PDB file of C-alpha atoms in Angstrom:
ATOM      1  CA  ASN P   1     132.713  93.535 100.465  1.00  0.00           C
ATOM      2  CA  ALA P   2     132.037  90.630  98.379  1.00  0.00           C
ATOM      3  CA  GLY P   3     129.891  91.063  95.414  1.00  0.00           C
ATOM      4  CA  VAL P   4     127.057  88.894  94.555  1.00  0.00           C
ATOM      5  CA  MET P   5     128.218  85.110  94.331  1.00  0.00           C
ATOM      6  CA  GLN P   6     126.650  82.626  92.280  1.00  0.00           C
ATOM      7  CA  ASN P   7     127.671  79.028  91.813  1.00  0.00           C
ATOM      8  CA  PRO P   8     127.802  77.006  90.029  1.00  0.00           C
ATOM      9  CA  ARG P   9     129.131  79.081  87.185  1.00  0.00           C
ATOM     10  CA  HIS P  10     128.531  76.367  84.746  1.00  0.00           C
ATOM     11  CA  LEU P  11     126.333  73.418  84.935  1.00  0.00           C
ATOM     12  CA  VAL P  12     125.542  70.547  82.484  1.00  0.00           C
ATOM     13  CA  ARG P  13     122.329  68.403  82.874  1.00  0.00           C
ATOM     14  CA  ARG P  14     120.638  65.810  81.000  1.00  0.00           C
ATOM     15  CA  ARG P  15     117.022  66.189  80.038  1.00  0.00           C
ATOM     16  CA  GLY P  16     114.827  65.147  83.145  1.00  0.00           C
ATOM     17  CA  GLN P  17     117.445  66.148  85.685  1.00  0.00           C
ATOM     18  CA  GLU P  18     117.124  68.903  88.297  1.00  0.00           C
ATOM     19  CA  ALA P  19     119.287  72.042  88.364  1.00  0.00           C
ATOM     20  CA  ARG P  20     119.910  73.868  91.485  1.00  0.00           C
ATOM     21  CA  LEU P  21     121.519  77.592  91.177  1.00  0.00           C
ATOM     22  CA  ARG P  22     122.679  79.372  94.158  1.00  0.00           C
ATOM     23  CA  CYS P  23     122.999  83.014  94.924  1.00  0.00           C
ATOM     24  CA  SER P  24     124.341  84.871  97.710  1.00  0.00           C
ATOM     25  CA  PRO P  25     123.644  88.538  97.754  1.00  0.00           C
ATOM     26  CA  MET P  26     125.959  91.300  98.669  1.00  0.00           C
ATOM     27  CA  LYS P  27     126.276  91.959 102.456  1.00  0.00           C
ATOM     28  CA  GLY P  28     123.480  93.973 103.736  1.00  0.00           C
ATOM     29  CA  HIS P  29     121.265  93.550 100.693  1.00  0.00           C
ATOM     30  CA  SER P  30     117.887  91.632 101.530  1.00  0.00           C
ATOM     31  CA  HIS P  31     116.368  91.918  98.042  1.00  0.00           C
ATOM     32  CA  VAL P  32     117.193  89.456  95.506  1.00  0.00           C
ATOM     33  CA  TYR P  33     116.270  89.000  91.988  1.00  0.00           C
ATOM     34  CA  TRP P  34     116.644  86.215  89.434  1.00  0.00           C
ATOM     35  CA  TYR P  35     116.807  86.943  85.496  1.00  0.00           C
ATOM     36  CA  ARG P  36     117.247  84.705  82.560  1.00  0.00           C
ATOM     37  CA  GLN P  37     119.446  85.306  79.323  1.00  0.00           C
ATOM     38  CA  LEU P  38     119.152  83.646  76.325  1.00  0.00           C
ATOM     39  CA  PRO P  39     121.999  84.054  73.723  1.00  0.00           C
ATOM     40  CA  GLU P  40     122.045  87.357  72.010  1.00  0.00           C
ATOM     41  CA  GLU P  41     118.875  88.421  74.124  1.00  0.00           C
ATOM     42  CA  GLY P  42     118.195  90.629  77.106  1.00  0.00           C
ATOM     43  CA  LEU P  43     117.612  89.702  80.445  1.00  0.00           C
ATOM     44  CA  LYS P  44     113.819  88.426  81.132  1.00  0.00           C
ATOM     45  CA  PHE P  45     112.820  88.886  84.673  1.00  0.00           C
ATOM     46  CA  MET P  46     111.941  85.646  86.555  1.00  0.00           C
ATOM     47  CA  VAL P  47     111.460  86.413  90.347  1.00  0.00           C
ATOM     48  CA  TYR P  48     111.912  89.035  93.109  1.00  0.00           C
ATOM     49  CA  LEU P  49     112.445  87.709  96.778  1.00  0.00           C
ATOM     50  CA  GLN P  50     113.140  89.066  99.997  1.00  0.00           C
ATOM     51  CA  LYS P  51     114.275  86.986 103.046  1.00  0.00           C
ATOM     52  CA  GLU P  52     111.749  84.270 103.477  1.00  0.00           C
ATOM     53  CA  ASN P  53     109.208  85.756 101.042  1.00  0.00           C
ATOM     54  CA  ILE P  54     108.397  85.732  97.162  1.00  0.00           C
ATOM     55  CA  ILE P  55     107.458  89.034  96.311  1.00  0.00           C
ATOM     56  CA  ASP P  56     106.852  88.951  92.707  1.00  0.00           C
ATOM     57  CA  GLU P  57     107.100  85.683  90.624  1.00  0.00           C
ATOM     58  CA  SER P  58     105.294  86.972  87.668  1.00  0.00           C
ATOM     59  CA  GLY P  59     107.969  85.880  85.240  1.00  0.00           C
ATOM     60  CA  MET P  60     108.644  82.544  86.451  1.00  0.00           C
ATOM     61  CA  PRO P  61     107.302  79.560  84.356  1.00  0.00           C
ATOM     62  CA  LYS P  62     104.248  78.156  85.961  1.00  0.00           C
ATOM     63  CA  GLU P  63     105.808  74.590  86.062  1.00  0.00           C
ATOM     64  CA  ARG P  64     109.084  72.942  87.159  1.00  0.00           C
ATOM     65  CA  PHE P  65     110.734  76.359  88.166  1.00  0.00           C
ATOM     66  CA  SER P  66     110.681  77.286  91.885  1.00  0.00           C
ATOM     67  CA  ALA P  67     112.803  79.937  94.046  1.00  0.00           C
ATOM     68  CA  GLU P  68     113.534  80.462  97.533  1.00  0.00           C
ATOM     69  CA  PHE P  69     115.498  82.938  99.892  1.00  0.00           C
ATOM     70  CA  PRO P  70     115.642  81.285 103.165  1.00  0.00           C
ATOM     71  CA  LYS P  71     116.409  83.237 106.445  1.00  0.00           C
ATOM     72  CA  GLU P  72     120.017  81.646 106.485  1.00  0.00           C
ATOM     73  CA  GLY P  73     121.759  80.643 103.251  1.00  0.00           C
ATOM     74  CA  PRO P  74     121.758  81.569  99.683  1.00  0.00           C
ATOM     75  CA  SER P  75     118.776  82.074  97.314  1.00  0.00           C
ATOM     76  CA  ILE P  76     118.149  78.997  95.341  1.00  0.00           C
ATOM     77  CA  LEU P  77     116.596  78.906  91.804  1.00  0.00           C
ATOM     78  CA  ARG P  78     115.481  75.205  91.291  1.00  0.00           C
ATOM     79  CA  ILE P  79     114.516  73.731  87.886  1.00  0.00           C
ATOM     80  CA  GLN P  80     113.078  70.379  88.098  1.00  0.00           C
ATOM     81  CA  GLN P  81     112.944  68.053  85.036  1.00  0.00           C
ATOM     82  CA  VAL P  82     115.171  70.281  82.885  1.00  0.00           C
ATOM     83  CA  VAL P  83     114.584  70.341  79.154  1.00  0.00           C
ATOM     84  CA  ARG P  84     116.660  71.837  76.307  1.00  0.00           C
ATOM     85  CA  GLY P  85     114.814  75.171  76.360  1.00  0.00           C
ATOM     86  CA  ASP P  86     116.186  75.836  79.806  1.00  0.00           C
ATOM     87  CA  SER P  87     119.645  76.249  78.445  1.00  0.00           C
ATOM     88  CA  ALA P  88     120.508  79.634  79.341  1.00  0.00           C
ATOM     89  CA  ALA P  89     122.487  82.221  81.581  1.00  0.00           C
ATOM     90  CA  TYR P  90     120.797  82.569  84.945  1.00  0.00           C
ATOM     91  CA  PHE P  91     121.836  86.015  86.563  1.00  0.00           C
ATOM     92  CA  CYS P  92     121.262  86.825  90.296  1.00  0.00           C
ATOM     93  CA  ALA P  93     121.225  90.583  91.353  1.00  0.00           C
ATOM     94  CA  SER P  94     120.689  91.967  94.720  1.00  0.00           C
ATOM     95  CA  SER P  95     119.763  95.532  96.043  1.00  0.00           C
ATOM     96  CA  VAL P  96     119.612  97.300  99.411  1.00  0.00           C
ATOM     97  CA  ARG P  97     115.791  98.185  98.653  1.00  0.00           C
ATOM     98  CA  PRO P  98     113.669  98.048  95.600  1.00  0.00           C
ATOM     99  CA  GLY P  99     112.953 100.781  93.394  1.00  0.00           C
ATOM    100  CA  THR P 100     115.499 103.306  94.440  1.00  0.00           C
ATOM    101  CA  GLY P 101     118.858 102.329  93.325  1.00  0.00           C
ATOM    102  CA  GLU P 102     121.195  99.956  91.429  1.00  0.00           C
ATOM    103  CA  LEU P 103     121.213  96.185  91.051  1.00  0.00           C
ATOM    104  CA  PHE P 104     124.543  94.285  91.800  1.00  0.00           C
ATOM    105  CA  PHE P 105     124.796  91.318  89.605  1.00  0.00           C
ATOM    106  CA  GLY P 106     126.411  88.215  90.019  1.00  0.00           C
ATOM    107  CA  GLU P 107     128.520  86.684  87.108  1.00  0.00           C
ATOM    108  CA  GLY P 108     125.726  84.255  86.148  1.00  0.00           C
ATOM    109  CA  SER P 109     125.163  80.451  86.186  1.00  0.00           C
ATOM    110  CA  ARG P 110     125.294  79.001  82.775  1.00  0.00           C
ATOM    111  CA  LEU P 111     122.968  75.827  82.493  1.00  0.00           C
ATOM    112  CA  THR P 112     123.542  73.635  79.375  1.00  0.00           C
ATOM    113  CA  VAL P 113     120.863  70.813  79.096  1.00  0.00           C
ATOM    114  CA  LEU P 114     121.812  67.790  76.988  1.00  0.00           C
TER     115      LEU P 114
ATOM    116  CA  SER H   1     104.950  94.553  78.845  1.00  0.00           C
ATOM    117  CA  GLN H   2     107.227  97.523  80.314  1.00  0.00           C
ATOM    118  CA  GLN H   3     110.363  96.111  78.898  1.00  0.00           C
ATOM    119  CA  GLY H   4     112.480  98.758  76.993  1.00  0.00           C
ATOM    120  CA  GLU H   5     113.973  98.410  73.698  1.00  0.00           C
ATOM    121  CA  GLU H   6     117.417  99.676  72.683  1.00  0.00           C
ATOM    122  CA  ASP H   7     118.457 100.776  69.184  1.00  0.00           C
ATOM    123  CA  PRO H   8     120.468 100.269  67.229  1.00  0.00           C
ATOM    124  CA  GLN H   9     120.912  96.316  68.025  1.00  0.00           C
ATOM    125  CA  ALA H  10     124.547  96.600  66.983  1.00  0.00           C
ATOM    126  CA  LEU H  11     126.898  99.665  66.600  1.00  0.00           C
ATOM    127  CA  SER H  12     130.459  99.532  65.363  1.00  0.00           C
ATOM    128  CA  ILE H  13     132.713 102.763  65.460  1.00  0.00           C
ATOM    129  CA  GLN H  14     136.305 103.579  65.329  1.00  0.00           C
ATOM    130  CA  GLU H  15     138.252 104.170  68.663  1.00  0.00           C
ATOM    131  CA  GLY H  16     138.054 108.091  69.627  1.00  0.00           C
ATOM    132  CA  GLU H  17     134.515 108.527  67.953  1.00  0.00           C
ATOM    133  CA  ASN H  18     131.253 109.146  69.997  1.00  0.00           C
ATOM    134  CA  ALA H  19     128.579 106.160  70.334  1.00  0.00           C
ATOM    135  CA  THR H  20     124.957 106.834  71.097  1.00  0.00           C
ATOM    136  CA  MET H  21     122.509 104.275  72.028  1.00  0.00           C
ATOM    137  CA  ASN H  22     118.996 104.727  72.631  1.00  0.00           C
ATOM    138  CA  CYS H  23     116.000 103.142  74.720  1.00  0.00           C
ATOM    139  CA  SER H  24     112.465 103.463  74.622  1.00  0.00           C
ATOM    140  CA  TYR H  25     109.974 102.030  77.289  1.00  0.00           C
ATOM    141  CA  LYS H  26     106.255 101.821  77.640  1.00  0.00           C
ATOM    142  CA  THR H  27     104.987 102.775  81.024  1.00  0.00           C
ATOM    143  CA  SER H  28     105.867 105.440  83.820  1.00  0.00           C
ATOM    144  CA  ILE H  29     109.032 104.926  85.678  1.00  0.00           C
ATOM    145  CA  ASN H  30     110.893 106.017  88.740  1.00  0.00           C
ATOM    146  CA  ASN H  31     114.289 105.574  87.390  1.00  0.00           C
ATOM    147  CA  LEU H  32     116.031 104.545  84.329  1.00  0.00           C
ATOM    148  CA  GLN H  33     119.468 102.865  84.467  1.00  0.00           C
ATOM    149  CA  TRP H  34     121.999 101.565  82.028  1.00  0.00           C
ATOM    150  CA  TYR H  35     124.226  98.711  82.560  1.00  0.00           C
ATOM    151  CA  ARG H  36     127.085  97.213  80.563  1.00  0.00           C
ATOM    152  CA  GLN H  37     127.868  93.580  80.048  1.00  0.00           C
ATOM    153  CA  ASN H  38     131.089  92.142  78.714  1.00  0.00           C
ATOM    154  CA  SER H  39     130.812  88.955  76.841  1.00  0.00           C
ATOM    155  CA  GLY H  40     130.051  86.099  79.436  1.00  0.00           C
ATOM    156  CA  ARG H  41     129.974  88.284  82.277  1.00  0.00           C
ATOM    157  CA  GLY H  42     127.503  89.791  84.640  1.00  0.00           C
ATOM    158  CA  LEU H  43     125.956  93.157  84.374  1.00  0.00           C
ATOM    159  CA  VAL H  44     127.781  96.133  85.835  1.00  0.00           C
ATOM    160  CA  HIS H  45     125.604  99.432  86.681  1.00  0.00           C
ATOM    161  CA  LEU H  46     126.941 102.509  84.788  1.00  0.00           C
ATOM    162  CA  ILE H  47     124.442 105.346  85.773  1.00  0.00           C
ATOM    163  CA  LEU H  48     121.020 105.975  86.888  1.00  0.00           C
ATOM    164  CA  ILE H  49     118.818 108.902  86.107  1.00  0.00           C
ATOM    165  CA  ARG H  50     115.617 109.749  87.907  1.00  0.00           C
ATOM    166  CA  SER H  51     112.173 110.377  86.416  1.00  0.00           C
ATOM    167  CA  ASN H  52     112.591 114.025  87.323  1.00  0.00           C
ATOM    168  CA  GLU H  53     115.989 114.436  85.695  1.00  0.00           C
ATOM    169  CA  ARG H  54     116.511 115.301  82.232  1.00  0.00           C
ATOM    170  CA  GLU H  55     120.425 114.849  81.848  1.00  0.00           C
ATOM    171  CA  LYS H  56     123.201 113.422  83.801  1.00  0.00           C
ATOM    172  CA  HIS H  57     126.971 112.972  83.468  1.00  0.00           C
ATOM    173  CA  SER H  58     129.387 110.365  84.758  1.00  0.00           C
ATOM    174  CA  GLY H  59     133.027 110.534  83.304  1.00  0.00           C
ATOM    175  CA  ARG H  60     132.765 110.042  79.592  1.00  0.00           C
ATOM    176  CA  LEU H  61     129.147 108.935  79.795  1.00  0.00           C
ATOM    177  CA  ARG H  62     126.062 111.254  79.171  1.00  0.00           C
ATOM    178  CA  VAL H  63     122.440 110.164  79.756  1.00  0.00           C
ATOM    179  CA  THR H  64     119.426 111.930  78.742  1.00  0.00           C
ATOM    180  CA  LEU H  65     115.909 110.969  79.685  1.00  0.00           C
ATOM    181  CA  ASP H  66     112.669 112.492  78.034  1.00  0.00           C
ATOM    182  CA  THR H  67     109.792 111.166  80.058  1.00  0.00           C
ATOM    183  CA  SER H  68     107.220 112.554  77.413  1.00  0.00           C
ATOM    184  CA  LYS H  69     108.510 110.607  74.804  1.00  0.00           C
ATOM    185  CA  LYS H  70     109.448 107.515  77.102  1.00  0.00           C
ATOM    186  CA  SER H  71     112.819 107.429  75.806  1.00  0.00           C
ATOM    187  CA  SER H  72     116.639 107.694  77.042  1.00  0.00           C
ATOM    188  CA  SER H  73     119.869 108.059  75.323  1.00  0.00           C
ATOM    189  CA  LEU H  74     123.492 107.013  76.491  1.00  0.00           C
ATOM    190  CA  LEU H  75     126.314 108.711  74.737  1.00  0.00           C
ATOM    191  CA  ILE H  76     129.847 107.515  75.349  1.00  0.00           C
ATOM    192  CA  THR H  77     132.343 110.201  74.198  1.00  0.00           C
ATOM    193  CA  ALA H  78     135.838 109.412  73.086  1.00  0.00           C
ATOM    194  CA  SER H  79     135.238 105.784  72.956  1.00  0.00           C
ATOM    195  CA  ARG H  80     138.108 103.152  73.540  1.00  0.00           C
ATOM    196  CA  ALA H  81     138.457  99.574  72.582  1.00  0.00           C
ATOM    197  CA  ALA H  82     137.771  98.604  76.292  1.00  0.00           C
ATOM    198  CA  ASP H  83     134.139 100.055  75.773  1.00  0.00           C
ATOM    199  CA  THR H  84     133.224  97.047  73.571  1.00  0.00           C
ATOM    200  CA  ALA H  85     130.355  95.381  75.362  1.00  0.00           C
ATOM    201  CA  SER H  86     126.605  95.171  75.409  1.00  0.00           C
ATOM    202  CA  TYR H  87     124.622  97.995  76.822  1.00  0.00           C
ATOM    203  CA  PHE H  88     121.228  97.573  78.335  1.00  0.00           C
ATOM    204  CA  CYS H  89     118.775 100.275  79.664  1.00  0.00           C
ATOM    205  CA  ALA H  90     116.558  99.198  82.560  1.00  0.00           C
ATOM    206  CA  THR H  91     113.587 100.716  83.998  1.00  0.00           C
ATOM    207  CA  ASP H  92     111.443 100.260  87.146  1.00  0.00           C
ATOM    208  CA  ALA H  93     107.870 100.811  87.169  1.00  0.00           C
ATOM    209  CA  ILE H  94     106.161 103.245  89.667  1.00  0.00           C
ATOM    210  CA  ASN H  95     104.060 100.523  91.253  1.00  0.00           C
ATOM    211  CA  GLY H  96     106.301  97.481  90.483  1.00  0.00           C
ATOM    212  CA  ASN H  97     108.852  95.600  92.166  1.00  0.00           C
ATOM    213  CA  GLN H  98     110.681  94.603  89.093  1.00  0.00           C
ATOM    214  CA  PHE H  99     113.539  96.222  87.046  1.00  0.00           C
ATOM    215  CA  TYR H 100     112.853  95.708  83.302  1.00  0.00           C
ATOM    216  CA  PHE H 101     115.609  95.254  80.824  1.00  0.00           C
ATOM    217  CA  GLY H 102     115.871  95.932  77.295  1.00  0.00           C
ATOM    218  CA  THR H 103     117.378  93.964  74.353  1.00  0.00           C
ATOM    219  CA  GLY H 104     120.603  95.660  74.396  1.00  0.00           C
ATOM    220  CA  THR H 105     122.852  97.434  72.094  1.00  0.00           C
ATOM    221  CA  SER H 106     126.145  95.506  70.966  1.00  0.00           C
ATOM    222  CA  LEU H 107     128.972  98.106  70.968  1.00  0.00           C
ATOM    223  CA  THR H 108     132.368  97.256  68.925  1.00  0.00           C
ATOM    224  CA  VAL H 109     134.900  99.857  69.291  1.00  0.00           C
ATOM    225  CA  ILE H 110     137.511  99.320  66.536  1.00  0.00           C
ATOM    226  CA  PRO H 111     141.099 100.129  67.787  1.00  0.00           C
TER     227      PRO H 111
END
């Protein structure tokens, strides 16, 4: 049973470009969470999605950031017109159902904005 | 904010000693979990304690929860160099969909 798969593991973008981060949850998991981690800091919640629905996006910046979890395929975190402050590690986690058990994390996607 | 805070921020001990980390949070919770993160890697779940539990053990790990003080502690006994990592507590609010993570404790175990 493969774990949570994230790609790319490393991504370099120039200011103004777009970054697309992908996450395939564990088999049988329909709940996906995205977190951002800055160096030497904890994880900041960004968004929680179920298949085809955004349940909670209270942690997402209002502009340039969007997320989706389509019926088929991985969840995608999209950052438009990236700025240097977007440089961080972005982690995806999945769970069987919310509020009752552990989160399974991917290895993260490390975005560097030049 | 629901986000928890761990202390100390950093802890350095000799192999074989015990390591204790603390976590405080702000609102009522369903569960509290502890995770470990090795440098450059994702988080790995260690242990979950429910709001109606006071103590839980798993191997060399011992977790306590005091809901009246909104705090938890993680004890790692007989530490090993391989325990070197950052440790995070995470809480899920009773009426929320989120897991909130603390700022982490960086543990260094010196061989």
